[in-house]
Amino acid sequence: MQQMFISFTTIIILCFCLPSNLFADTQTEYPKLYKSLWPEFCKDHLLNESAACSEMPANELFYETDIDQDEDEDENYNDFDIFFPFPLSIHIDVSQLENYENNVSFIPNLQSLCSYVYCSYCKKPVLKGIGILNSEWHHNWFIMNHACECSHHFLFIDSKKSYLTNDSNRWTCCKKPAVPFCYFNKPTAKYSLFLKHHLKYLKENPSCKCYWPYISKIACAISDLVYDDMQLLFQETCLSDLVNTHSDWIFVSEFSLKNWPKIEKENLLRALQNQFIFSFFYSNYHTSLIDLCTHVDANSPTSSIELQKLYSLIASIRPLFLNLYSNCLEKHPHPKIYYERGMVYFHNGDLFASLSDMQAFTESAHEDELETLLTSDFYLQEGTSYAELGQYDEAIVALTKSIAKDPSNKESYFERAAVYFETGDFDLAIADYLESGIKPTLLDSNDLISIEFSKYLMLGILKGTGEAAIDFAPSILSSINGLSHALWAFGCDPLNCSKEMIATCKEMMELLSQKSSVELLEAFIPELREFNNSTSNEEKAKLLGYMIGKYGTELFAPIGIMKTYKKFKTANKLLTLEHLAQESKQASVIKEAAGNWRQAHEDIIQKFKTTQKLLKTYKGQDLSETTVRKILHQAGFQTFPKPKNIPDTFKVTFSDKGCGMKYVHPTNPHESVRIMPGKPYSRNPYQQKPYVVHMRGNSALDKFGNIIDQNSIEAHISLDQFVYRLE
C-alpha cells in the first residue's frame, strides 16, 4: 500500500470544516445553489487547466495504510486507516467555450479567489478529490485530498490558520478572481444553452448584471426560493431518482450515504445544479420546472399533488420576476426583457399587459435591428393573447406570422384553427387542425367509470348551453361561435369524449371543492353552491357540465391555477375541432350549433359594441382585469396598461360613466385610480388625451402627490406622467 501511495505522490489534505482564504470562500450572501464543497477557479485555469480543476479519478483516492508524516507536523494527522472517496461528478469541459461562442468574458467574477495551486518544485498542479477519512484520531472526518508529482510534501488547512506546511515556499496559489466552476461542469450541462443565450444578451446589453444570482439580490432571492422548494421535492417525491445515489461506488457499499450528510447534501446540490444552475430568466426557470412536471406526470402515482406544488412554485416566482424586469427596463432596456416580462404577464393571465409588452418588444427589436428575436413562439404568444381578448383578426395575423417563421410549429396551426372556428371559417379551421397533428385521446371502451362520468358531463353541457347566461360578461365575450361552451357535446356519444377532458374536469372539480377558490363567484353563479353541497359524483359531473355550457370555460379562469385552466380550455378546443373534422353527421351538428349560438347572441353582441348602457349590466360583478378590458374593447373603448406601482391586490371595475377602468383598494373603496381614454374635444386640455384621476378619500392627488380638489384641472393627470403613490 505504501507503493500505491508513492505512485501518485504527495497528498495535500484540506479540511472543509471552515473556509480558508487560500481556497474559494463560501460567502454567506451567495445563492444556495452556488454553495458547493468544490472550490472555485478563475476563467483562465478553467479553460486552460481543466484537468487540474476537475476531480481526481476515484481509484487514485483510495488508501488503506498508515501514512508517515514529518516529525514536526501535527500528531493528530497520524495513523490514517482508510480514506473513502466520494466522487462529486466534477469534470470541467473546455468544449463549453465553443458553446458560449467566446463570450465567456461576460461572466462576472465571484467574490472568492481562484483555488488553483501548483507545486513550486515539480511545477505540476495539485489534483483534488473529496472523501471520508477513517483514522484513530479523526473518525469519519470529511476532507479534500490533493496530490502533485513530488513525494513526502503535505499541505494542511485547518480552522486555526490559513495553512500549515513544512515548506512555506512549496506551494503557489493563483488568487485571481474566480467564476462559478459549475458553468463549465460537463455533468451539469443539461441546460447550458440558457447561459449561451444569456451571454449573447449581455454582449448586446453589457451594462446589465440583473440576472446573475450571485450579484443581483432579486435574482438571488428567486434562486433561493426555487432551491428551498425543490430540495424538498427532490428528497420526498419521485424526483429523488434524479439524485445520484452512487450505488455503483465500489468503496461505499458498506456505508449508508445518510451517515455522511455533507456528501448527501452535495449530491442533492449537484442534482439541483443540473436542473437550475443555468436559469437566469423566467423562461429558463419555466422550462426547467415544466420538464420536471413531465417527469412527475410519467413516474408518480400521486402526480396531481406534486404537480400542484411545481405549478405553485412557477406562480410564486412571477411577482419577483415582474419586479426584476421592471427595474431592469428602467435602467437598461432591451427587447428581450420586454418579451420576458410579456411572458410572465401572459402566464399570469394578464393578457393586455402581455400584449403591451410584446408590442414594445416588436418595436424595440425593429429599431435595434434585432429581428431574429421575433421568433415563431413570440408570435404564437401574441396571437394567443389576441384570441383570448376576442380580437380575432389580430390573432390570425400574429399566428400566420408564427407559422411563416416556423412552418413546423404545430401549436400555431392548432391555435389558428380555434380562431377560424370563432370567425365561422370552418373549412380553414379543419385544415389547420389537421395540419397541427394534435389529437385528443379518446376513451377506452372498457373504461366504464370515465364513460359514465362523460355521460353526466355531456347531459349538463347540453342543458347549460340551452340556457347560456346573457348577464354574465364572459359568457358573451368568450366565444362568438360558442367554442368555449363545449359544442362538441352536441350529437356526441359519451365514448367519444377524451381522456384529457375527463382528467381536467376532475382537476376542476377538486378546485371547485375548495371554498376559498369560489367564494367570490358564488354570488353570481348559484350553481357553485349546489355543486359544493352535492355528495353524488354523477350529480357533480352534471352540474360541472351545466356550468361549462351556460357560462363557458372562462368561468374557471379566476378559480384554478392558470395551468389547469389552460389545460381545460385546450381539452375543450381539441374535442370540438376533432369532431368538427370528422366527415360525419356530428360535424354538421356542431356547425349548426355554432350557427345557432351566434344567431342567438348576435343582437346582444352588436348592442354591446355600440352602447355604453350594457356596461352597467356588469357593474358590481367580480370580474378579472382581462374581462373588464375585453368588455371595454367590445364596446369600442380603448384601454391602457396598468400604471406603475398599483398593487396587484387592487380590484378592477368600470369607471362611473362606464368608458374607463378603475382600480380600487381591496379594503378601502375611497382609495382608487380611474383611467380614462380621454375626449379630443373636451374643454379641459388635460382630458383631451388619456388621463388618470387618483382619489384618496374625498380629495384627489396631483401628479406630485399633493392633495387637491377633485374638480381641479390638476386632478386630471396625463397618463404618461402618472405614477401611483402609496399612502
XYZ file of C-alpha atoms in Angstrom, residues 29-625:
597
model
C -24.632 36.009 0.657
C -24.063 33.551 -2.168
C -27.144 31.791 -3.565
C -27.630 28.375 -2.020
C -27.336 26.762 -5.438
C -23.739 28.017 -5.669
C -22.536 26.826 -2.247
C -20.653 23.734 -3.311
C -17.944 21.828 -1.456
C -15.857 22.061 -4.596
C -13.650 25.169 -4.802
C -13.904 27.829 -7.497
C -11.359 28.753 -10.176
C -10.591 31.672 -12.455
C -11.567 31.671 -16.121
C -8.007 31.142 -17.329
C -7.450 27.980 -15.323
C -10.913 26.582 -16.042
C -10.259 26.930 -19.744
C -6.525 26.147 -19.882
C -6.019 23.736 -16.937
C -9.346 21.898 -16.926
C -7.841 18.655 -15.563
C -6.455 20.450 -12.508
C -9.884 21.981 -11.881
C -11.650 18.619 -12.174
C -11.727 15.935 -9.512
C -9.111 13.212 -9.344
C -10.248 9.747 -10.512
C -11.707 7.756 -7.621
C -9.262 4.875 -7.927
C -6.413 7.265 -7.140
C -8.008 8.405 -3.891
C -8.336 5.115 -2.003
C -5.895 4.304 0.797
C -5.674 1.645 3.424
C -2.418 2.332 5.211
C -0.711 4.335 7.926
C 0.938 7.373 6.388
C 4.160 8.548 7.969
C 4.486 12.282 8.256
C 7.317 14.614 9.079
C 8.001 14.801 12.782
C 7.174 18.479 13.085
C 3.661 18.026 11.781
C 0.587 17.867 13.966
C 0.340 14.432 15.567
C -3.411 14.464 15.124
C -2.931 13.775 11.431
C -1.075 10.479 12.035
C -2.407 6.925 11.858
C -4.661 7.141 8.809
C -6.648 3.944 8.466
C -8.917 4.291 5.419
C -9.718 7.099 3.014
C -13.032 6.540 1.241
C -13.548 8.526 -1.974
C -16.848 10.184 -2.809
C -16.893 11.339 -6.432
C -18.770 14.617 -6.902
C -19.118 14.481 -10.690
C -16.775 17.416 -11.341
C -15.463 17.318 -14.884
C -14.555 20.694 -16.362
C -15.289 20.651 -20.087
C -13.417 23.209 -22.201
C -15.669 22.453 -25.167
C -18.234 24.597 -23.390
C -16.182 27.557 -24.591
C -17.354 26.817 -28.125
C -20.955 26.578 -26.915
C -20.675 30.023 -25.358
C -19.339 31.495 -28.614
C -16.298 33.097 -26.934
C -18.498 35.293 -24.749
C -17.075 33.876 -21.503
C -15.598 37.273 -20.670
C -19.131 38.464 -19.857
C -19.388 36.062 -16.902
C -18.798 38.277 -13.835
C -16.352 37.291 -11.098
C -17.276 35.892 -7.733
C -16.021 37.471 -4.524
C -13.857 34.413 -3.899
C -10.413 33.725 -5.334
C -9.133 31.032 -7.648
C -8.156 27.781 -5.892
C -5.649 26.643 -8.485
C -2.459 25.514 -6.661
C 0.746 24.155 -8.159
C 3.952 22.762 -6.727
C 6.955 25.087 -6.920
C 9.300 22.089 -7.316
C 7.678 19.860 -9.924
C 5.640 22.714 -11.436
C 2.637 20.431 -11.627
C -0.831 21.445 -10.449
C -2.226 19.602 -7.485
C -5.084 17.238 -8.189
C -8.132 17.180 -5.983
C -10.772 14.805 -4.704
C -13.347 14.579 -1.902
C -13.567 11.723 0.570
C -14.065 10.499 4.124
C -11.132 9.737 6.399
C -11.359 6.955 8.983
C -8.500 7.411 11.447
C -7.732 6.675 15.043
C -7.910 10.349 15.958
C -10.353 11.673 13.408
C -13.044 9.076 12.913
C -15.258 9.823 9.929
C -13.538 13.064 9.125
C -14.555 14.801 5.899
C -11.542 16.001 3.895
C -10.401 17.034 0.473
C -7.338 15.203 -0.829
C -4.754 16.718 -3.206
C -1.676 15.292 -4.919
C 1.243 16.558 -7.024
C 4.105 14.596 -8.588
C 6.559 15.057 -5.691
C 6.615 12.840 -2.614
C 6.510 13.460 1.161
C 5.218 17.001 0.997
C 1.991 17.899 2.726
C -0.140 20.988 2.955
C -2.694 21.199 5.740
C -5.602 23.587 6.021
C -7.282 23.806 9.403
C -9.630 26.018 11.365
C -6.926 27.980 13.205
C -4.572 29.155 10.495
C -4.812 29.726 6.771
C -2.372 26.914 6.109
C 0.422 24.968 7.775
C 3.173 23.458 5.698
C 6.622 22.056 6.238
C 7.822 24.245 3.365
C 6.104 27.597 3.036
C 7.680 28.186 -0.390
C 6.452 24.865 -1.640
C 3.039 25.896 -2.981
C 1.891 28.673 -5.268
C -1.760 29.700 -5.379
C -3.370 31.649 -8.250
C -5.545 34.058 -6.184
C -7.185 35.658 -9.225
C -10.934 36.345 -9.009
C -12.917 33.170 -9.557
C -16.058 32.397 -11.559
C -18.576 29.581 -10.888
C -16.998 26.291 -11.945
C -20.465 24.804 -12.443
C -20.920 26.767 -15.668
C -18.186 24.585 -17.168
C -19.014 21.286 -15.449
C -19.989 18.693 -18.049
C -22.222 16.532 -15.767
C -24.468 19.553 -15.049
C -24.565 20.971 -18.580
C -28.143 19.908 -19.349
C -29.392 23.469 -19.846
C -26.113 25.168 -20.792
C -27.854 26.655 -23.820
C -29.536 29.066 -21.396
C -26.142 30.515 -20.456
C -25.233 30.829 -24.119
C -28.347 32.953 -24.672
C -27.663 34.972 -21.512
C -24.130 35.763 -22.665
C -25.435 36.755 -26.088
C -27.877 39.104 -24.356
C -25.018 40.599 -22.316
C -23.000 41.169 -25.466
C -25.890 43.324 -26.691
C -26.574 44.885 -23.269
C -23.238 44.779 -21.365
C -24.278 47.120 -18.553
C -26.922 44.672 -17.288
C -25.971 42.464 -14.331
C -29.560 41.940 -13.164
C -29.835 38.194 -13.712
C -26.687 36.791 -12.084
C -27.864 35.239 -8.775
C -24.521 35.934 -7.062
C -24.736 39.648 -7.932
C -28.404 40.634 -8.011
C -30.377 40.412 -4.756
C -33.659 39.743 -6.545
C -32.093 37.084 -8.755
C -30.589 35.534 -5.616
C -33.998 35.560 -3.890
C -35.546 33.777 -6.889
C -32.756 31.198 -6.979
C -33.025 30.538 -3.226
C -36.821 30.255 -3.387
C -36.546 27.609 -6.084
C -33.736 25.857 -4.197
C -35.702 25.672 -0.932
C -38.849 24.306 -2.552
C -37.095 21.930 -4.913
C -34.722 20.355 -2.401
C -37.769 19.091 -0.524
C -39.381 17.743 -3.689
C -36.112 16.107 -4.753
C -35.989 14.275 -1.427
C -39.661 13.421 -0.863
C -41.071 12.676 -4.320
C -40.270 10.662 -7.422
C -37.790 13.409 -8.332
C -35.400 11.714 -5.900
C -34.446 9.365 -8.731
C -32.707 12.355 -10.357
C -30.251 12.496 -7.436
C -27.147 10.352 -7.842
C -27.265 7.610 -5.194
C -23.775 6.392 -6.209
C -24.854 2.776 -5.801
C -22.056 1.834 -8.196
C -19.270 3.138 -5.957
C -17.060 0.229 -5.022
C -15.973 1.719 -1.708
C -19.303 2.931 -0.374
C -21.373 -0.236 -0.397
C -20.833 -0.992 3.291
C -21.742 2.512 4.394
C -25.042 4.391 4.310
C -24.776 7.671 2.456
C -27.023 9.235 5.105
C -24.121 8.832 7.555
C -22.279 11.444 5.542
C -24.630 14.460 5.487
C -22.200 16.737 3.663
C -21.843 14.252 0.827
C -25.591 13.635 0.731
C -26.220 17.381 0.586
C -23.624 17.745 -2.170
C -25.333 15.018 -4.206
C -28.621 16.861 -3.868
C -26.941 20.141 -4.790
C -25.470 18.619 -7.949
C -28.928 17.381 -8.999
C -30.393 20.850 -8.417
C -27.500 22.465 -10.283
C -28.172 20.151 -13.196
C -31.718 21.483 -13.307
C -31.346 25.174 -12.390
C -27.753 26.435 -12.415
C -28.282 27.849 -15.918
C -31.603 29.509 -15.094
C -31.377 33.283 -15.272
C -34.643 34.427 -16.841
C -38.228 33.455 -16.124
C -38.364 31.473 -19.370
C -35.382 29.387 -18.155
C -36.983 28.516 -14.826
C -40.317 27.852 -16.527
C -38.764 25.404 -18.998
C -36.853 23.535 -16.277
C -39.878 23.283 -13.983
C -42.205 22.172 -16.780
C -39.675 19.457 -17.676
C -39.876 18.285 -14.063
C -43.680 18.322 -14.311
C -43.388 15.962 -17.284
C -41.117 13.671 -15.265
C -43.511 13.666 -12.309
C -46.534 13.045 -14.514
C -44.860 9.977 -16.006
C -43.393 8.499 -12.817
C -45.559 9.363 -9.804
C -48.808 7.685 -8.720
C -49.621 10.862 -6.732
C -48.646 13.224 -9.534
C -51.543 15.658 -9.010
C -50.224 16.674 -5.572
C -46.659 17.051 -6.768
C -47.694 18.855 -9.946
C -49.687 21.308 -7.859
C -46.529 22.108 -5.875
C -44.482 22.605 -9.032
C -47.093 24.830 -10.656
C -47.408 26.802 -7.429
C -43.646 27.348 -7.448
C -43.825 28.641 -11.021
C -46.558 31.057 -9.942
C -44.602 32.189 -6.869
C -41.566 33.371 -8.859
C -43.627 35.510 -11.254
C -44.056 38.548 -8.943
C -40.315 38.538 -8.271
C -39.564 38.456 -11.984
C -42.055 41.232 -12.715
C -40.204 43.368 -10.179
C -36.827 42.368 -11.595
C -37.828 43.011 -15.215
C -39.452 46.369 -14.450
C -36.326 47.556 -12.603
C -34.118 46.301 -15.419
C -36.161 48.067 -18.119
C -35.810 51.356 -16.247
C -32.018 51.096 -16.094
C -31.024 49.384 -19.345
C -33.981 48.479 -21.592
C -33.614 45.698 -24.138
C -36.150 43.937 -26.401
C -35.553 40.577 -24.718
C -36.742 41.884 -21.352
C -39.998 43.169 -22.832
C -40.509 39.701 -24.247
C -39.681 38.043 -20.938
C -41.995 40.315 -18.947
C -44.715 39.804 -21.539
C -44.384 36.055 -20.993
C -44.820 36.477 -17.232
C -47.927 38.613 -17.769
C -49.228 36.014 -20.232
C -48.783 33.168 -17.753
C -50.440 35.319 -15.085
C -53.452 35.729 -17.361
C -52.872 39.485 -17.706
C -53.283 39.405 -21.464
C -53.495 43.134 -22.090
C -50.257 43.836 -20.232
C -48.692 40.918 -22.105
C -49.720 42.370 -25.466
C -48.451 45.804 -24.440
C -45.001 44.368 -23.698
C -44.998 42.277 -26.857
C -45.756 45.365 -28.947
C -42.918 47.210 -27.194
C -40.713 44.193 -27.844
C -41.574 44.252 -31.558
C -40.927 47.980 -31.911
C -37.668 47.778 -29.976
C -36.469 44.757 -31.949
C -37.077 46.574 -35.252
C -35.360 49.754 -34.029
C -32.314 47.854 -32.790
C -32.210 45.591 -35.866
C -32.778 42.511 -33.722
C -35.499 40.904 -35.865
C -34.082 37.468 -35.051
C -35.723 37.877 -31.636
C -39.141 37.899 -33.328
C -39.464 34.132 -33.267
C -42.335 31.822 -34.100
C -43.027 31.287 -30.395
C -43.208 35.044 -29.857
C -45.929 35.434 -32.488
C -47.691 32.369 -31.099
C -47.885 34.001 -27.688
C -49.056 37.274 -29.237
C -51.734 35.539 -31.300
C -52.978 33.532 -28.334
C -53.301 36.724 -26.286
C -55.303 38.443 -29.026
C -57.564 35.400 -29.297
C -58.187 35.368 -25.550
C -59.242 39.026 -25.782
C -61.619 38.255 -28.655
C -59.538 40.237 -31.174
C -59.642 37.503 -33.798
C -58.408 39.451 -36.846
C -55.254 40.459 -34.980
C -54.883 36.893 -33.694
C -54.956 35.471 -37.227
C -52.281 37.949 -38.380
C -49.960 37.052 -35.486
C -50.477 33.297 -35.775
C -49.900 33.438 -39.526
C -46.564 35.177 -38.850
C -45.741 32.443 -36.339
C -46.323 29.766 -38.977
C -44.303 31.719 -41.567
C -41.381 31.864 -39.115
C -41.587 28.140 -38.391
C -43.943 26.004 -40.542
C -43.356 23.089 -38.155
C -44.861 24.948 -35.167
C -47.886 22.694 -34.733
C -49.311 24.672 -31.823
C -49.673 27.747 -34.036
C -51.782 25.775 -36.502
C -53.912 24.488 -33.635
C -54.487 27.945 -32.148
C -55.290 29.431 -35.547
C -57.776 26.599 -36.144
C -59.588 27.622 -32.949
C -59.660 31.265 -34.100
C -61.028 30.288 -37.508
C -63.777 28.370 -35.702
C -64.737 31.551 -33.872
C -64.840 33.543 -37.112
C -67.051 30.891 -38.721
C -64.410 29.783 -41.254
C -64.938 26.091 -40.537
C -63.077 24.768 -43.599
C -59.974 26.760 -42.663
C -60.366 25.603 -39.057
C -60.441 21.962 -40.153
C -57.436 22.410 -42.463
C -55.315 23.999 -39.717
C -56.423 21.442 -37.152
C -55.430 18.531 -39.397
C -52.132 20.238 -40.192
C -51.360 20.578 -36.481
C -51.423 16.832 -35.974
C -52.581 17.393 -32.393
C -55.210 14.827 -31.478
C -57.242 14.003 -28.373
C -57.015 10.587 -26.720
C -60.491 9.121 -26.885
C -61.830 6.989 -24.049
C -61.208 3.270 -23.863
C -64.436 1.299 -24.325
C -63.501 -0.698 -21.221
C -63.148 2.398 -19.036
C -66.723 2.295 -17.774
C -66.130 4.786 -14.939
C -64.907 7.501 -17.338
C -67.692 6.761 -19.807
C -70.279 7.154 -17.040
C -68.658 10.443 -15.969
C -68.714 11.585 -19.614
C -72.432 10.823 -19.920
C -73.416 13.039 -16.985
C -70.952 15.762 -18.014
C -72.497 15.927 -21.502
C -76.045 15.983 -20.159
C -75.108 19.015 -18.113
C -73.380 20.735 -21.065
C -76.400 20.323 -23.347
C -78.736 21.739 -20.728
C -76.399 24.625 -19.838
C -75.787 25.624 -23.461
C -79.533 25.968 -23.960
C -79.674 28.358 -21.013
C -76.491 30.319 -21.692
C -76.442 33.343 -19.401
C -76.646 36.703 -21.134
C -76.000 38.582 -17.912
C -72.593 37.019 -17.275
C -69.975 39.010 -19.203
C -67.511 36.212 -20.011
C -70.384 34.116 -21.413
C -70.965 36.687 -24.151
C -67.383 37.640 -24.819
C -65.613 34.318 -24.501
C -66.802 32.883 -27.766
C -68.684 34.351 -30.737
C -69.420 30.885 -32.133
C -69.662 29.085 -28.795
C -66.323 27.263 -28.895
C -65.750 27.732 -25.166
C -69.196 26.283 -24.383
C -68.275 22.699 -25.329
C -70.276 22.366 -28.541
C -68.587 19.013 -29.072
C -71.254 17.540 -26.791
C -73.919 18.036 -29.486
C -74.521 14.696 -31.154
C -71.532 13.124 -29.385
C -71.570 9.685 -27.792
C -70.109 9.553 -24.224
C -67.457 7.177 -25.551
C -66.242 9.940 -27.882
C -65.165 12.161 -25.015
C -61.409 12.374 -24.410
C -59.168 11.316 -21.565
C -57.789 14.865 -21.452
C -61.254 16.348 -20.938
C -62.142 13.872 -18.194
C -58.828 14.451 -16.396
C -59.045 18.258 -16.492
C -62.716 18.211 -15.460
C -61.800 16.172 -12.398
C -58.990 18.639 -11.597
C -61.522 21.461 -11.832
C -63.912 19.574 -9.569
C -61.180 19.384 -6.931
C -60.560 23.127 -7.211
C -64.279 23.908 -7.070
C -64.493 21.933 -3.845
C -62.071 24.379 -2.213
C -64.290 27.085 -0.698
C -61.593 29.742 -0.881
C -61.493 29.385 -4.657
C -65.154 30.111 -5.332
C -66.478 32.352 -2.568
C -66.368 35.475 -4.739
C -68.158 33.811 -7.656
C -70.983 32.186 -5.695
C -72.931 35.472 -5.626
C -73.188 35.401 -9.427
C -73.172 31.660 -10.072
C -75.639 29.953 -7.718
C -74.817 26.561 -9.239
C -71.495 26.639 -7.385
C -73.267 26.373 -4.051
C -75.365 23.482 -5.339
C -72.203 21.834 -6.669
C -70.411 22.026 -3.334
C -73.472 20.788 -1.427
C -73.825 17.737 -3.658
C -72.454 14.390 -2.448
C -73.060 12.459 -5.678
C -70.227 12.244 -8.209
C -72.772 11.871 -11.007
C -74.610 14.996 -9.909
C -71.333 16.915 -9.580
C -70.329 15.900 -13.118
C -73.727 17.015 -14.426
C -73.521 20.365 -12.599
C -69.988 20.938 -13.850
C -71.159 20.304 -17.419
C -74.114 22.630 -16.876
C -71.808 25.451 -15.764
C -69.499 24.862 -18.754
C -72.415 25.010 -21.155
C -74.043 28.018 -19.516
C -71.041 30.186 -18.619
C -68.236 28.871 -20.836
C -64.749 27.766 -19.871
C -63.861 31.370 -18.898
C -65.905 30.800 -15.775
C -62.967 28.874 -14.331
C -60.205 31.415 -15.083
C -60.329 33.031 -11.601
C -60.786 29.704 -9.805
C -57.864 27.461 -10.650
C -54.205 27.940 -11.250
C -53.582 29.147 -14.797
C -52.023 25.849 -15.866
C -55.174 23.878 -15.058
C -57.387 26.472 -16.720
C -55.320 26.379 -19.913
C -55.328 22.587 -19.963
C -59.091 22.716 -19.541
C -59.517 25.155 -22.451
C -57.162 23.146 -24.671
C -59.011 19.873 -23.989
C -62.293 21.567 -24.881
C -60.962 23.080 -28.135
C -59.316 19.788 -29.058
C -62.534 17.803 -28.756
C -64.587 20.352 -30.695
C -62.109 20.556 -33.563
C -61.657 16.774 -33.663
C -65.382 16.142 -34.047
C -65.713 19.044 -36.479
C -63.039 17.477 -38.689
C -64.890 14.168 -38.905
C -66.885 13.690 -42.101
C -69.977 12.669 -40.239
C -73.339 13.873 -39.085
C -71.737 15.083 -35.881
C -69.653 17.691 -37.770
C -72.843 19.094 -39.278
C -74.464 19.167 -35.857
C -71.531 21.144 -34.413
C -71.655 23.656 -37.279
C -75.389 24.041 -36.785
C -74.946 24.505 -33.024
C -72.267 27.157 -33.644
C -74.547 28.966 -36.077
C -77.428 28.861 -33.622
C -75.169 30.164 -30.866
C -74.009 33.074 -32.981
C -77.548 33.926 -34.095
C -78.894 33.784 -30.537
C -76.234 36.186 -29.301
C -75.711 38.383 -32.376
C -78.116 41.091 -31.253
C -76.572 41.195 -27.798
C -73.050 41.418 -29.184
C -73.980 44.223 -31.583
C -75.709 46.204 -28.852
C -72.744 45.531 -26.651
C -70.392 47.026 -29.224
C -72.408 50.155 -29.848
C -73.728 51.309 -26.495
C -72.422 52.088 -23.058
C -75.650 51.062 -21.379
C -74.705 47.411 -21.444
C -71.603 48.202 -19.381
C -73.849 48.984 -16.428
C -75.102 45.402 -16.504
C -71.718 44.210 -15.303
C -71.051 46.761 -12.634
C -70.730 45.112 -9.258
C -69.664 41.778 -10.707
C -66.306 40.428 -9.601
C -64.616 40.367 -12.997
C -60.989 39.852 -13.856
C -58.968 42.705 -15.334
